[in-house]
mmCIF file of C-alpha atoms and ligand atoms in Angstrom:
data_model
loop_
_atom_site.group_PDB
_atom_site.id
_atom_site.type_symbol
_atom_site.label_atom_id
_atom_site.label_comp_id
_atom_site.label_asym_id
_atom_site.label_seq_id
_atom_site.Cartn_x
_atom_site.Cartn_y
_atom_site.Cartn_z
ATOM 1 C CA MET A 1 -8.752 45.623 -2.927
ATOM 2 C CA THR A 2 -9.475 43.138 -6.186
ATOM 3 C CA SER A 3 -8.933 39.269 -5.942
ATOM 4 C CA MET A 4 -8.908 37.259 -8.625
ATOM 5 C CA LEU A 5 -10.486 33.891 -8.643
ATOM 6 C CA ALA A 6 -8.409 31.102 -9.878
ATOM 7 C CA GLU A 7 -10.129 30.831 -12.929
ATOM 8 C CA ASP A 8 -9.132 34.090 -14.189
ATOM 9 C CA ARG A 9 -5.710 33.625 -13.033
ATOM 10 C CA ALA A 10 -5.430 30.526 -14.845
ATOM 11 C CA ALA A 11 -7.231 32.840 -18.404
ATOM 12 C CA ALA A 12 -4.784 36.027 -17.531
ATOM 13 C CA ARG A 13 -1.715 33.157 -18.165
ATOM 14 C CA PRO A 14 -2.953 30.448 -20.748
ATOM 15 C CA GLU A 15 0.733 28.779 -20.990
ATOM 16 C CA ILE A 16 0.064 27.581 -17.508
ATOM 17 C CA VAL A 17 -1.453 24.530 -16.488
ATOM 18 C CA THR A 18 -2.994 24.272 -12.938
ATOM 19 C CA PHE A 19 -3.187 21.118 -10.595
ATOM 20 C CA ASP A 20 -5.505 20.976 -7.260
ATOM 21 C CA PHE A 21 -3.434 17.934 -5.633
ATOM 22 C CA ALA A 22 -6.928 17.250 -3.713
ATOM 23 C CA ARG A 23 -9.140 16.514 -6.763
ATOM 24 C CA LEU A 24 -6.349 14.287 -8.500
ATOM 25 C CA SER A 25 -6.480 11.025 -7.402
ATOM 26 C CA PRO A 26 -3.749 9.093 -6.098
ATOM 27 C CA ARG A 27 -2.276 7.813 -9.865
ATOM 28 C CA GLU A 28 -2.713 10.876 -10.897
ATOM 29 C CA ARG A 29 -0.649 12.845 -8.650
ATOM 30 C CA TYR A 30 1.811 10.143 -8.824
ATOM 31 C CA LYS A 31 2.428 10.740 -12.857
ATOM 32 C CA LEU A 32 2.695 15.047 -12.214
ATOM 33 C CA LEU A 33 5.465 13.825 -9.417
ATOM 34 C CA ILE A 34 7.511 11.309 -11.002
ATOM 35 C CA GLY A 35 7.428 13.048 -14.450
ATOM 36 C CA ALA A 36 8.718 16.007 -12.906
ATOM 37 C CA VAL A 37 10.487 15.435 -10.304
ATOM 38 C CA VAL A 38 13.361 13.819 -11.835
ATOM 39 C CA PRO A 39 16.206 12.482 -12.259
ATOM 40 C CA ARG A 40 16.019 10.810 -9.042
ATOM 41 C CA PRO A 41 19.108 8.643 -7.965
ATOM 42 C CA ILE A 42 17.940 5.001 -7.983
ATOM 43 C CA ALA A 43 18.714 2.840 -4.538
ATOM 44 C CA LEU A 44 18.938 -0.643 -5.047
ATOM 45 C CA VAL A 45 18.484 -1.932 -1.128
ATOM 46 C CA THR A 46 19.767 -5.116 0.251
ATOM 47 C CA THR A 47 17.567 -6.861 2.990
ATOM 48 C CA VAL A 48 17.806 -9.777 5.120
ATOM 49 C CA ASP A 49 14.325 -11.497 6.568
ATOM 50 C CA ALA A 50 14.755 -12.495 10.207
ATOM 51 C CA GLN A 51 16.203 -16.094 8.722
ATOM 52 C CA GLY A 52 18.621 -14.042 6.569
ATOM 53 C CA VAL A 53 16.791 -15.254 3.426
ATOM 54 C CA VAL A 54 18.355 -12.134 0.984
ATOM 55 C CA ASN A 55 16.443 -9.422 -0.645
ATOM 56 C CA ALA A 56 17.345 -6.565 -3.155
ATOM 57 C CA ALA A 57 14.575 -4.349 -4.900
ATOM 58 C CA PRO A 58 14.929 -0.763 -6.522
ATOM 59 C CA PHE A 59 13.701 2.575 -5.204
ATOM 60 C CA SER A 60 13.884 5.521 -6.917
ATOM 61 C CA PHE A 61 11.478 7.534 -3.822
ATOM 62 C CA PHE A 62 15.145 7.450 -2.580
ATOM 63 C CA ASN A 63 17.384 10.704 -1.241
ATOM 64 C CA CYS A 64 20.458 11.695 1.181
ATOM 65 C CA LEU A 65 18.326 13.903 3.701
ATOM 66 C CA SER A 66 21.037 14.568 6.305
ATOM 67 C CA ALA A 67 24.746 14.231 6.800
ATOM 68 C CA ASP A 68 24.834 14.827 10.758
ATOM 69 C CA PRO A 69 23.141 12.490 11.192
ATOM 70 C CA ALA A 70 23.771 10.701 8.418
ATOM 71 C CA ILE A 71 20.430 10.181 7.056
ATOM 72 C CA LEU A 72 18.998 8.194 4.011
ATOM 73 C CA ALA A 73 15.389 7.983 3.377
ATOM 74 C CA LEU A 74 13.539 5.221 1.412
ATOM 75 C CA GLY A 75 9.484 5.047 -0.053
ATOM 76 C CA VAL A 76 8.383 2.213 0.508
ATOM 77 C CA GLU A 77 5.034 1.458 -1.555
ATOM 78 C CA TYR A 78 2.569 -1.585 -0.058
ATOM 79 C CA ARG A 79 1.422 -4.159 -2.518
ATOM 80 C CA PRO A 80 -2.051 -3.340 -4.205
ATOM 81 C CA SER A 81 -3.455 -6.000 -1.668
ATOM 82 C CA GLY A 82 -2.066 -3.368 1.031
ATOM 83 C CA ALA A 83 0.452 -5.841 2.062
ATOM 84 C CA GLN A 84 4.006 -4.497 2.729
ATOM 85 C CA LYS A 85 7.021 -5.250 -0.036
ATOM 86 C CA ASP A 86 10.077 -7.601 1.226
ATOM 87 C CA THR A 87 12.046 -4.578 1.671
ATOM 88 C CA GLY A 88 9.565 -2.818 3.666
ATOM 89 C CA ARG A 89 8.937 -6.044 5.763
ATOM 90 C CA ASN A 90 12.582 -6.800 6.527
ATOM 91 C CA VAL A 91 13.417 -3.377 7.403
ATOM 92 C CA ARG A 92 10.905 -3.575 10.015
ATOM 93 C CA GLU A 93 12.468 -7.491 11.178
ATOM 94 C CA THR A 94 15.501 -6.458 11.173
ATOM 95 C CA LEU A 95 16.173 -2.669 11.725
ATOM 96 C CA SER A 96 18.843 -2.774 8.584
ATOM 97 C CA PHE A 97 19.053 -2.292 5.211
ATOM 98 C CA THR A 98 22.161 -1.723 2.781
ATOM 99 C CA VAL A 99 21.447 1.032 -0.560
ATOM 100 C CA ASN A 100 23.025 0.579 -3.100
ATOM 101 C CA ILE A 101 24.355 2.903 -5.610
ATOM 102 C CA VAL A 102 23.368 2.247 -9.050
ATOM 103 C CA SER A 103 25.268 2.222 -12.059
ATOM 104 C CA ASP A 104 25.246 1.883 -15.550
ATOM 105 C CA ALA A 105 26.636 -1.153 -15.573
ATOM 106 C CA LEU A 106 24.706 -2.227 -12.608
ATOM 107 C CA LEU A 107 21.400 -1.719 -14.292
ATOM 108 C CA GLU A 108 20.637 -4.384 -16.192
ATOM 109 C CA GLY A 109 20.824 -6.553 -12.391
ATOM 110 C CA MET A 110 19.439 -3.564 -11.264
ATOM 111 C CA ASN A 111 16.213 -4.409 -13.359
ATOM 112 C CA VAL A 112 16.155 -7.881 -12.674
ATOM 113 C CA CYS A 113 16.225 -7.224 -8.728
ATOM 114 C CA ALA A 114 12.866 -5.482 -9.802
ATOM 115 C CA VAL A 115 11.208 -8.397 -11.444
ATOM 116 C CA PRO A 116 8.341 -9.248 -8.246
ATOM 117 C CA PHE A 117 9.348 -12.808 -7.340
ATOM 118 C CA GLU A 118 7.901 -14.237 -4.704
ATOM 119 C CA PRO A 119 9.004 -13.784 -1.153
ATOM 120 C CA GLY A 120 12.071 -15.842 -0.402
ATOM 121 C CA ILE A 121 13.679 -15.610 -3.817
ATOM 122 C CA ASP A 122 17.133 -14.267 -4.201
ATOM 123 C CA GLU A 123 16.988 -11.625 -6.480
ATOM 124 C CA LEU A 124 20.678 -11.332 -6.641
ATOM 125 C CA GLU A 125 20.846 -14.747 -7.564
ATOM 126 C CA ARG A 126 18.778 -14.425 -9.869
ATOM 127 C CA ALA A 127 20.058 -11.572 -11.319
ATOM 128 C CA GLY A 128 23.875 -12.576 -11.210
ATOM 129 C CA LEU A 129 25.369 -10.180 -8.620
ATOM 130 C CA THR A 130 27.343 -11.103 -5.977
ATOM 131 C CA ALA A 131 26.486 -10.500 -1.830
ATOM 132 C CA LEU A 132 28.946 -9.875 -0.007
ATOM 133 C CA PRO A 133 29.104 -10.079 4.220
ATOM 134 C CA GLY A 134 28.393 -6.822 5.380
ATOM 135 C CA SER A 135 29.987 -5.230 8.122
ATOM 136 C CA THR A 136 27.581 -4.096 10.357
ATOM 137 C CA VAL A 137 24.092 -4.844 9.178
ATOM 138 C CA PRO A 138 23.187 -8.336 8.166
ATOM 139 C CA CYS A 139 22.182 -7.090 5.085
ATOM 140 C CA PRO A 140 24.643 -8.285 2.585
ATOM 141 C CA TRP A 141 25.740 -5.130 0.094
ATOM 142 C CA ILE A 142 26.478 -5.889 -3.880
ATOM 143 C CA ALA A 143 29.984 -6.334 -5.305
ATOM 144 C CA GLU A 144 29.412 -5.119 -8.255
ATOM 145 C CA ALA A 145 28.038 -0.995 -6.973
ATOM 146 C CA PRO A 146 30.437 1.419 -7.556
ATOM 147 C CA ALA A 147 29.719 2.363 -3.533
ATOM 148 C CA ALA A 148 26.997 1.045 -0.516
ATOM 149 C CA PHE A 149 25.444 2.787 2.268
ATOM 150 C CA GLU A 150 24.968 0.034 5.603
ATOM 151 C CA CYS A 151 21.879 1.735 7.505
ATOM 152 C CA ARG A 152 20.684 0.898 10.627
ATOM 153 C CA HIS A 153 17.204 1.934 11.186
ATOM 154 C CA HIS A 154 16.451 4.889 12.324
ATOM 155 C CA THR A 155 12.560 6.271 11.934
ATOM 156 C CA THR A 156 9.522 5.145 9.862
ATOM 157 C CA LEU A 157 7.024 7.650 8.871
ATOM 158 C CA GLY A 158 3.230 6.615 8.856
ATOM 159 C CA ILE A 159 2.095 8.878 6.269
ATOM 160 C CA GLY A 160 -1.066 6.802 4.743
ATOM 161 C CA ASN A 161 -2.435 3.621 4.042
ATOM 162 C CA SER A 162 0.049 3.037 0.611
ATOM 163 C CA ARG A 163 3.041 3.404 1.715
ATOM 164 C CA GLU A 164 5.987 4.334 4.244
ATOM 165 C CA ILE A 165 8.744 6.125 4.530
ATOM 166 C CA ILE A 166 11.826 4.824 6.067
ATOM 167 C CA LEU A 167 14.755 6.588 7.017
ATOM 168 C CA GLY A 168 17.878 5.018 7.986
ATOM 169 C CA GLU A 169 20.910 6.231 9.549
ATOM 170 C CA VAL A 170 24.368 5.287 7.317
ATOM 171 C CA VAL A 171 26.512 3.416 9.746
ATOM 172 C CA TYR A 172 29.081 2.026 7.176
ATOM 173 C CA ALA A 173 30.173 2.427 3.643
ATOM 174 C CA HIS A 174 31.755 0.901 0.836
ATOM 175 C CA PHE A 175 33.251 2.358 -2.389
ATOM 176 C CA ARG A 176 35.136 0.887 -5.168
ATOM 177 C CA ALA A 177 38.487 2.432 -5.134
ATOM 178 C CA ASP A 178 38.352 4.344 -8.234
ATOM 179 C CA THR A 179 35.181 6.508 -7.168
ATOM 180 C CA VAL A 180 36.810 8.112 -4.215
ATOM 181 C CA ASP A 181 39.905 10.046 -3.616
ATOM 182 C CA GLU A 182 42.010 10.723 -0.214
ATOM 183 C CA ARG A 183 40.611 13.846 0.358
ATOM 184 C CA LEU A 184 36.767 11.931 -0.080
ATOM 185 C CA HIS A 185 36.167 13.088 -3.045
ATOM 186 C CA VAL A 186 34.019 11.237 -5.425
ATOM 187 C CA ASP A 187 34.522 10.700 -8.715
ATOM 188 C CA PRO A 188 31.230 11.330 -10.747
ATOM 189 C CA VAL A 189 32.011 9.863 -13.570
ATOM 190 C CA ALA A 190 33.624 6.589 -11.794
ATOM 191 C CA LEU A 191 30.810 6.446 -9.823
ATOM 192 C CA ASP A 192 28.370 6.536 -13.248
ATOM 193 C CA ALA A 193 25.094 6.609 -11.889
ATOM 194 C CA VAL A 194 21.930 6.280 -13.527
ATOM 195 C CA GLY A 195 18.704 8.513 -12.344
ATOM 196 C CA ARG A 196 14.989 7.418 -12.618
ATOM 197 C CA MET A 197 12.830 9.653 -14.584
ATOM 198 C CA GLY A 198 9.116 9.353 -15.378
ATOM 199 C CA GLY A 199 7.075 6.418 -16.539
ATOM 200 C CA HIS A 200 9.825 3.734 -17.536
ATOM 201 C CA GLY A 201 12.808 6.733 -18.978
ATOM 202 C CA TYR A 202 16.158 6.391 -17.281
ATOM 203 C CA ALA A 203 18.860 9.213 -17.439
ATOM 204 C CA SER A 204 22.231 8.896 -17.074
ATOM 205 C CA THR A 205 24.931 11.025 -15.412
ATOM 206 C CA ARG A 206 27.751 10.878 -18.596
ATOM 207 C CA ASP A 207 26.539 14.717 -19.421
ATOM 208 C CA TYR A 208 28.209 16.087 -16.310
ATOM 209 C CA PHE A 209 29.448 19.540 -15.567
ATOM 210 C CA ASP A 210 30.721 21.821 -12.805
ATOM 211 C CA LEU A 211 28.449 24.564 -11.652
ATOM 212 C CA PRO A 212 29.990 26.935 -8.647
ATOM 213 C CA THR A 213 28.031 28.689 -6.565
ATOM 214 C CA LEU A 214 28.942 32.396 -6.379
ATOM 215 C CA SER A 215 29.320 34.877 -3.756
ATOM 216 C CA VAL A 216 27.695 38.051 -3.379
ATOM 217 C CA GLU A 217 30.258 40.180 -4.450
ATOM 218 C CA THR A 218 30.882 38.115 -7.336
ATOM 219 C CA TRP A 219 27.608 37.412 -8.867
ATOM 220 C CA GLU A 220 27.455 41.552 -9.004
ATOM 221 C CA LYS A 221 30.491 41.712 -10.552
ATOM 222 C CA ASP A 222 29.999 38.986 -12.981
ATOM 223 C CA PRO A 223 26.992 37.969 -13.560
ATOM 224 C CA ALA A 224 27.624 35.588 -16.518
ATOM 225 C CA ALA A 225 29.192 33.543 -14.434
ATOM 226 C CA ALA A 226 26.101 32.021 -13.046
ATOM 227 C CA ASN A 227 25.711 30.342 -16.062
ATOM 228 C CA ARG A 228 29.542 29.116 -16.902
ATOM 229 C CA ARG A 229 29.419 25.143 -16.688
ATOM 230 C CA ARG A 230 32.982 23.671 -16.897
HETATM 231 C C1 LIG B 1 13.809 1.907 -11.115
HETATM 232 C C2 LIG B 1 12.672 2.293 -9.938
HETATM 233 C C3 LIG B 1 12.502 2.119 -9.123
HETATM 234 C C4 LIG B 1 11.613 2.006 -8.214
HETATM 235 N N1 LIG B 1 10.952 2.915 -7.048
HETATM 236 C C5 LIG B 1 10.187 2.536 -6.142
HETATM 237 C C6 LIG B 1 9.652 3.323 -4.454
HETATM 238 O O1 LIG B 1 11.082 3.946 -4.626
HETATM 239 N N2 LIG B 1 8.832 2.722 -4.042
HETATM 240 C C7 LIG B 1 8.213 1.304 -4.169
HETATM 241 O O2 LIG B 1 7.938 1.184 -3.593
HETATM 242 N N3 LIG B 1 8.404 1.132 -5.404
HETATM 243 C C8 LIG B 1 9.492 0.697 -6.168
HETATM 244 N N4 LIG B 1 9.679 0.220 -7.560
HETATM 245 C C9 LIG B 1 9.221 -0.825 -7.713
HETATM 246 C C10 LIG B 1 9.548 -2.070 -6.586
HETATM 247 O O3 LIG B 1 11.614 -2.050 -6.715
HETATM 248 C C11 LIG B 1 9.230 -3.152 -6.658
HETATM 249 O O4 LIG B 1 7.799 -3.003 -6.106
HETATM 250 C C12 LIG B 1 10.357 -4.679 -6.311
HETATM 251 O O5 LIG B 1 9.573 -5.675 -6.961
HETATM 252 C C13 LIG B 1 9.830 -4.456 -4.648
HETATM 253 O O6 LIG B 1 10.415 -6.031 -4.583
HETATM 254 P P1 LIG B 1 10.214 -6.401 -2.656
HETATM 255 O O7 LIG B 1 8.811 -6.816 -2.270
HETATM 256 O O8 LIG B 1 11.271 -7.372 -2.373
HETATM 257 O O9 LIG B 1 10.700 -5.648 -1.844
HETATM 258 C C14 LIG B 1 11.291 0.913 -8.253
HETATM 259 C C15 LIG B 1 10.952 -0.653 -9.844
HETATM 260 C C16 LIG B 1 12.469 0.286 -10.507
HETATM 261 C C17 LIG B 1 12.530 -0.246 -11.756
#
């Protein structure tokens, strides 16, 4: 049996560029990942410190990982000094955080919250956003957000010395009334969420379409239905 060396395989497929992640620097891995794993949803995360001082910061290493239990995940880097970001420190102190979904209307405020202010500065106030009291957690939620999820800390995964992954269980949610109907269908047009691309890129969700998943039977009868967008 003959086996191909990686170089031979690469020569056989010159249209493919390959990367051995073990040989890449953290910065190089970051560039490939954030450029290709797109669009990423953006959580504008509100927290409080032990004294109740409010903090807000955006995170696009963010997603919903489970509905039962309802788990949201954040990838929070440490500062270059190795210090925790305010968000990570506050979650450790209060075991809670709130995820505010970033809509197009919230984009400018979100970008103000990303400015690396000193700890103790209330980013929401700087951004002109309205903090409303949480129902089940000490963290406020943002009135201008189309949806907000109050989370209790579930688990923090220590995955190295440059970042941590924080899992929170959603215990309460606020939705602007026009974004959700009585059958709990969330209207993507009303939500108007924004996603993060690589670099400083963003993508809107205004190019929305439906594409139902097919049964085996439907696909066999009508393969073109796999790309019938509505
Ligand atoms: C759209 C966007 C997404 C971001 N995503 C992340 C992320 O996933 N993880 C992270 O550590 N920082 C991320 N940042 C940077 C943080 O928001 C930034 O470091 C912020 O100042 C942290 O604030 P804090 O110290 O108040 O927690 C992102 C910034 C922007 C603008």
